[in-house]
Coordinates of C-alpha atoms in Angstrom, one line a residue:
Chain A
X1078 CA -26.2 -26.2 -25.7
X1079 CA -28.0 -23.0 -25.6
X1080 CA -29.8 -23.6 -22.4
X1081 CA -26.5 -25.1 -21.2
X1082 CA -24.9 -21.8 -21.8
X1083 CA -27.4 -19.7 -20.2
X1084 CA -27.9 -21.8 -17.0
X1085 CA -23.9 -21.1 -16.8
X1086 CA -24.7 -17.5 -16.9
X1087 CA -27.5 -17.2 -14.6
X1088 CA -25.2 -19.0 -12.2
X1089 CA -22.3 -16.9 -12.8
X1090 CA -24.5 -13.7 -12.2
X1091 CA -26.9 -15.5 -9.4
X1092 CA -29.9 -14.6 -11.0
X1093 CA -33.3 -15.8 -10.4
X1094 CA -35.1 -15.5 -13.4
X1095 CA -33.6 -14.6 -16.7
X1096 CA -33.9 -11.1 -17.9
X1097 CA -36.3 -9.5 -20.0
X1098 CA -35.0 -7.9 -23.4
X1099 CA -35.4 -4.9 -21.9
X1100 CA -32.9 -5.2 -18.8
X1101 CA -30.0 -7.7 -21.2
X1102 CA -30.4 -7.2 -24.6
X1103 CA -27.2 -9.0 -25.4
X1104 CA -28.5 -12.0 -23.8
X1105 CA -31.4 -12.5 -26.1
X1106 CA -29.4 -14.7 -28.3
X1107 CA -29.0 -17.7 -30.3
X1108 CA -25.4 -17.4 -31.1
X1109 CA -23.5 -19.8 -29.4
X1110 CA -20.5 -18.0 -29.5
X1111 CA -21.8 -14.5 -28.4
X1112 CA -23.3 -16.6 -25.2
X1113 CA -20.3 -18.0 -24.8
X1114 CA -17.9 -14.5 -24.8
X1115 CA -20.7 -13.4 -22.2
X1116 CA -20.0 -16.6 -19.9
X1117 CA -16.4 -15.6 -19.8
X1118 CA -15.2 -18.6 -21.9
X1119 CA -12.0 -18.2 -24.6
X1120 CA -11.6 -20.9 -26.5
X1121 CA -8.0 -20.7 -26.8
X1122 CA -8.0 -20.9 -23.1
X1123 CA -9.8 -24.6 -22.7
X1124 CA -8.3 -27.5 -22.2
X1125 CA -7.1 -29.4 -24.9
X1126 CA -9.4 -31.9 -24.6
X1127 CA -12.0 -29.4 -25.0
X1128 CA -11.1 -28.0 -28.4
X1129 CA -12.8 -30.7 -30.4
X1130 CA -16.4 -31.4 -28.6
X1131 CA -16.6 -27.2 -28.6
X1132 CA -15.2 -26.6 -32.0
X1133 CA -18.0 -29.2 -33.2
X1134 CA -20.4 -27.9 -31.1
X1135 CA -20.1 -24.2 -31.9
X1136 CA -20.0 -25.0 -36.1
X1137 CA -23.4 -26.2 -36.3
X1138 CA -25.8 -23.8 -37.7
X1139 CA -28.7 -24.0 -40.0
X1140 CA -26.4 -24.8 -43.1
X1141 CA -25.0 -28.1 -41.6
X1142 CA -28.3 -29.7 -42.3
X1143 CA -28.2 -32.1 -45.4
X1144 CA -29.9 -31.4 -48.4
X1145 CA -30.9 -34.1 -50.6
X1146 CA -30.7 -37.0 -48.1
X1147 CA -30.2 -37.5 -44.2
X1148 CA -27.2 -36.7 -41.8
X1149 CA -25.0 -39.8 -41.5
X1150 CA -25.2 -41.7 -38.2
X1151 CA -21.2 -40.6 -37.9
X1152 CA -21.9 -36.7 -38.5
X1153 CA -25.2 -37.1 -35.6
X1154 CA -23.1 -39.5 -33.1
X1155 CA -20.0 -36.6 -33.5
X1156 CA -22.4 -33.9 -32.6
X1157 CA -24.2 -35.8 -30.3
X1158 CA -21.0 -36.4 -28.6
X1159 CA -19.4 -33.6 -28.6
X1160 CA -22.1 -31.9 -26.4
X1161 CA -23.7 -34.7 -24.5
X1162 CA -20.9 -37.3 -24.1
X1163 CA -18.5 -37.7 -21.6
X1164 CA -16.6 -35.1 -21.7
X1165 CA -18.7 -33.2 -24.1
X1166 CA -19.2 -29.6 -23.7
X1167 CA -22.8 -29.8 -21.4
X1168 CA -20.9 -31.8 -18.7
X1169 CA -18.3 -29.5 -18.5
X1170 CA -20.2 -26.3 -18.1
X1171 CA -22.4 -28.0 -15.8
X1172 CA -18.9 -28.4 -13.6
X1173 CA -17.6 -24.5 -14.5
Chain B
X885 CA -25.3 -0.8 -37.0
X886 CA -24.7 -0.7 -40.9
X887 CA -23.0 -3.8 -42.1
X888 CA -19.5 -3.4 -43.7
X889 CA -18.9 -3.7 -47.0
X890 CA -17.2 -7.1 -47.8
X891 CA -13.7 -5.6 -50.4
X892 CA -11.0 -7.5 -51.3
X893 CA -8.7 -5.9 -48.6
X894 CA -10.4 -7.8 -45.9
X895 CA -7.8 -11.0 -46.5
X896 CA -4.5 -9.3 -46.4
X897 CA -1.6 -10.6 -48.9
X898 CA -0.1 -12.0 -45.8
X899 CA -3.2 -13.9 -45.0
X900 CA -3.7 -15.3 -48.3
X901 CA -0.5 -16.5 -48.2
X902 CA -0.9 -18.2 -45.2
X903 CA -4.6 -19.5 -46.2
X904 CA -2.5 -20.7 -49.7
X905 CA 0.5 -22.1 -47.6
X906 CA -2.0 -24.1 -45.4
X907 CA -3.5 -25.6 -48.5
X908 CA -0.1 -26.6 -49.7
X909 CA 0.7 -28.4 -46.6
X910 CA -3.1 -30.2 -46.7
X911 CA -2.3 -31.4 -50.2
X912 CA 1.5 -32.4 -49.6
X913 CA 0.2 -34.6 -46.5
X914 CA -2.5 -36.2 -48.3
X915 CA -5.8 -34.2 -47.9
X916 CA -7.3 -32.5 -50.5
X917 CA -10.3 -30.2 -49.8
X918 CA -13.2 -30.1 -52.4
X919 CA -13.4 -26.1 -51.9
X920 CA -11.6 -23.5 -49.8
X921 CA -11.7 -20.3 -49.4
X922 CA -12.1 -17.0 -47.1
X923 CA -15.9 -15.9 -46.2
X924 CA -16.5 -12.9 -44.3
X925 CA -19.2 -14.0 -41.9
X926 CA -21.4 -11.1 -41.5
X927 CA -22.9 -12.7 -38.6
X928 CA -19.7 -12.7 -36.2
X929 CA -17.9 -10.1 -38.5
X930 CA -14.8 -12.2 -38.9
X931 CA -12.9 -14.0 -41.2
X932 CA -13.3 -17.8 -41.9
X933 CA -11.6 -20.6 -43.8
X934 CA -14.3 -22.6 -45.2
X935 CA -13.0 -26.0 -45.9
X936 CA -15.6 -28.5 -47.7
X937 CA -14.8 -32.3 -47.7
X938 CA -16.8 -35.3 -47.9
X939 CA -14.3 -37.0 -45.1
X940 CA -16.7 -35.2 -42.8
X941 CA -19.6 -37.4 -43.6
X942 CA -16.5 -40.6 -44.2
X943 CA -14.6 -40.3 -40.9
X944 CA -17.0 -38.1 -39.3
X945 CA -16.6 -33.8 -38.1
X946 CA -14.8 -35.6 -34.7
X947 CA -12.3 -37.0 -36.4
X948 CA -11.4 -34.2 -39.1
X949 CA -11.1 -31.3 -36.4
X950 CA -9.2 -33.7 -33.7
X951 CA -6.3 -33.9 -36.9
X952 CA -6.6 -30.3 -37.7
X953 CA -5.6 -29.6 -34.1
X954 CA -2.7 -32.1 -34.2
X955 CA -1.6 -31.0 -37.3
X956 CA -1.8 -27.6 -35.9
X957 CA 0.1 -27.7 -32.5
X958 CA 2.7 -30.3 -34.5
X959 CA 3.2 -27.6 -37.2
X960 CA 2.4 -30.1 -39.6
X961 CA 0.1 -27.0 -40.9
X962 CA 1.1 -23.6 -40.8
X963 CA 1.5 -21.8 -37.1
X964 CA -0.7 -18.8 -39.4
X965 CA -4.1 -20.7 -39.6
X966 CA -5.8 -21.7 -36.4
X967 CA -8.2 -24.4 -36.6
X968 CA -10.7 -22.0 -34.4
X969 CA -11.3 -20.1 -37.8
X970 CA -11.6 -23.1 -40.3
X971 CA -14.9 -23.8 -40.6
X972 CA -15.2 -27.8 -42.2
X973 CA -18.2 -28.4 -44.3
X974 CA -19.5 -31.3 -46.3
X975 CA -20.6 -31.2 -49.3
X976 CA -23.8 -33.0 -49.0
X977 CA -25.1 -30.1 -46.6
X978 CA -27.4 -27.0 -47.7
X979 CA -24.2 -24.7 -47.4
X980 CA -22.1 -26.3 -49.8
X981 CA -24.8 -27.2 -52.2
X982 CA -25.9 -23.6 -52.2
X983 CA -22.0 -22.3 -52.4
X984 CA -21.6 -25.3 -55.4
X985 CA -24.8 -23.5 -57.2
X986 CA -23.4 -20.0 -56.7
X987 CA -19.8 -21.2 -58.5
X988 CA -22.1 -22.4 -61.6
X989 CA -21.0 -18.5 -62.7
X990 CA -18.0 -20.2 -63.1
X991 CA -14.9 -18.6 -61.4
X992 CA -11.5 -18.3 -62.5
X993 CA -8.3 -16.6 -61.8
X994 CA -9.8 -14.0 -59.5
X995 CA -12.8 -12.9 -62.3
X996 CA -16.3 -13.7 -62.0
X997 CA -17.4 -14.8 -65.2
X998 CA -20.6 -14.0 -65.5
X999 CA -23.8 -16.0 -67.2
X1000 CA -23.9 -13.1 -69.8
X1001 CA -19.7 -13.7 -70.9
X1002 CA -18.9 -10.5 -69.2
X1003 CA -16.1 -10.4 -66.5
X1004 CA -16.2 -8.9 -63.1
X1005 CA -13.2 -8.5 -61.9
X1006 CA -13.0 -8.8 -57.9
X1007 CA -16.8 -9.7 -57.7
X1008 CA -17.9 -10.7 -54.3
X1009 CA -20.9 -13.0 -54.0
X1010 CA -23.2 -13.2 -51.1
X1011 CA -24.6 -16.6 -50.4
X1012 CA -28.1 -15.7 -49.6
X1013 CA -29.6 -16.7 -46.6
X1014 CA -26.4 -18.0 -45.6
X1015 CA -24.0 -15.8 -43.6
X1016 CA -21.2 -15.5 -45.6
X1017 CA -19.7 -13.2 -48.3
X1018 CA -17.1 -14.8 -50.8
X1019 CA -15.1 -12.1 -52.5
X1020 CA -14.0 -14.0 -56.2
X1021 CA -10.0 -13.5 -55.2
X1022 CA -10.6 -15.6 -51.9
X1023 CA -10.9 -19.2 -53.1
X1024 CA -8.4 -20.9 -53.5
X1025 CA -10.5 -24.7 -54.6
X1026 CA -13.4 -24.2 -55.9
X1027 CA -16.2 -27.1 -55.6
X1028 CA -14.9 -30.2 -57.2
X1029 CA -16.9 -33.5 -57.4
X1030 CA -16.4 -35.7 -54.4
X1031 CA -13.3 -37.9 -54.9
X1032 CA -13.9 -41.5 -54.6
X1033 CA -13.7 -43.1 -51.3
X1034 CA -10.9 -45.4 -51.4
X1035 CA -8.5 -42.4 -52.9
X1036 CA -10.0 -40.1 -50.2
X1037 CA -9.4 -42.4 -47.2
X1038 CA -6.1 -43.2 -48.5
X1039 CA -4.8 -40.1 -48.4
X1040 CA -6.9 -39.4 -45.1
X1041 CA -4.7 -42.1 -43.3
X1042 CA -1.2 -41.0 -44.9
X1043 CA -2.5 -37.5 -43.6
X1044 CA -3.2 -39.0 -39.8
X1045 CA 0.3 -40.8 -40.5
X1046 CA 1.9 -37.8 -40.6
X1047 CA 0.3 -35.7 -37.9
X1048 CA 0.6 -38.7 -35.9
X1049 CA 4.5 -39.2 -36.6
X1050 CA 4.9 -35.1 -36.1
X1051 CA 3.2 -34.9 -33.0
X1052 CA 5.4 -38.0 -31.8
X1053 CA 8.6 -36.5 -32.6

């Protein structure tokens, strides 16, 4: 998702190689949602369709792992889903 | 920059009204959270509804934020809460069990109790190495034991009913 998010920025902004920390700070991220501000993206502007993969996608973080016993196959497919699937997040920033 | 200090101002009357009225219209549709409450994540510097439920790992997070968003634009919940800031978690992840731990203070009526007996009125709690701050007068369910299945998908498919029959209409 990450990697999706910056490849959509390098394209937006042409660039060749992705700045150092020097020349875009702000770009030196993990925050989904601060890479996704900087790509131009509201959220209450996607399509409807888009509000679930994205609003799944953009939840996880570190305290979405399980603690005393494995991620359901449900919870994985979901997230799985919602960025790689049809219609997932991925292919739809690969088409922005 | 300095990080701001989490008060109790941050969730406005109005917006714990509207956090309590959203609650209310979870309950009288047939879902019942096991915990929610406001957090101030520190991280993005906004507000959040946190919303832990075990239908998460029963139905999976697809499922639960598709109905949120139904029950959203068919007002079947209140026009006040977006489902962009309510943030579902389930109980079995690190973030709730470490939330469930920090609740072992025991909370009531807007006082921390504290292990000692003495009362702290409008304590806020910082969930450590989490990115949340929990001010005592936020919550308005605080962790309960997961509800049996059966109960909980019964009232997860009179809540779908509903959204379903609103969004229809």
């Amino acid at each position: 998702m990450e990697f999706a998010l910056k490849a959509l920025i390098m394209r937006q902004e042409r660039m060749n190689s992705w700045p150092s920390l020097q020349e875009r700070r702000e770009l030196h991220t993990h925050e989904l949602r601060v890479l996704m501000t900087t790509a131009g993206i509201d959220p209450q502007g996607l399509p409807p369709e888009l509000r679930v993969p994205w609003k799944v996608v953009l939840d996880w973080d570190h305290g979405r792992q399980y603690d005393a016993r494995s991620m359901p196959r449900k919870v994985a497919r979901d997230m799985v889903r919602a960025a790689f699937g049809t219609g997932g997040v991925v292919e739809w920033l690969n088409s922005q | 920059m300095a990080e701001q200090p989490v008060t109790p101002e941050r969730v406005s009357p109005e917006r714990f009204a509207a956090g309590r009225d959203y609650l209310t219209a979870l309950h009288s549709n047939g879902l019942r959270p096991e915990a929610l409450m406001w957090a101030w994540n520190r991280q993005r510097e906004d507000l959040v509804l946190l919303l832990v439920t075990s239908l998460v790992d029963r139905v999976g997070p697809e499922a639960v934020y598709r109905t949120l968003f139904q029950a959203f634009d068919s007002a079947v919940t209140p026009a006040a809460i977006d489902p962009w800031i309510v943030e579902v978690y389930s109980p079995d992840t690190i973030f709730a069990a470490k939330l469930e731990r920090s609740f072992e203070l025991r909370l009531g009526g807007g006082t921390l109790v504290m292990a000692d007996g003495q009362h702290q009125r409008n304590a806020y709690f910082t969930l450590m190495a989490e990115r949340y701050s929990i001010v005592a007068d936020w919550v308005y369910v605080r962790p309960e034991p997961k509800p049996k299945a059966n109960e909980q998908l019964a009232g997860w498919r009179r809540f779908r009913r509903h959204v379903e029959a609103a969004a229809a209409a």
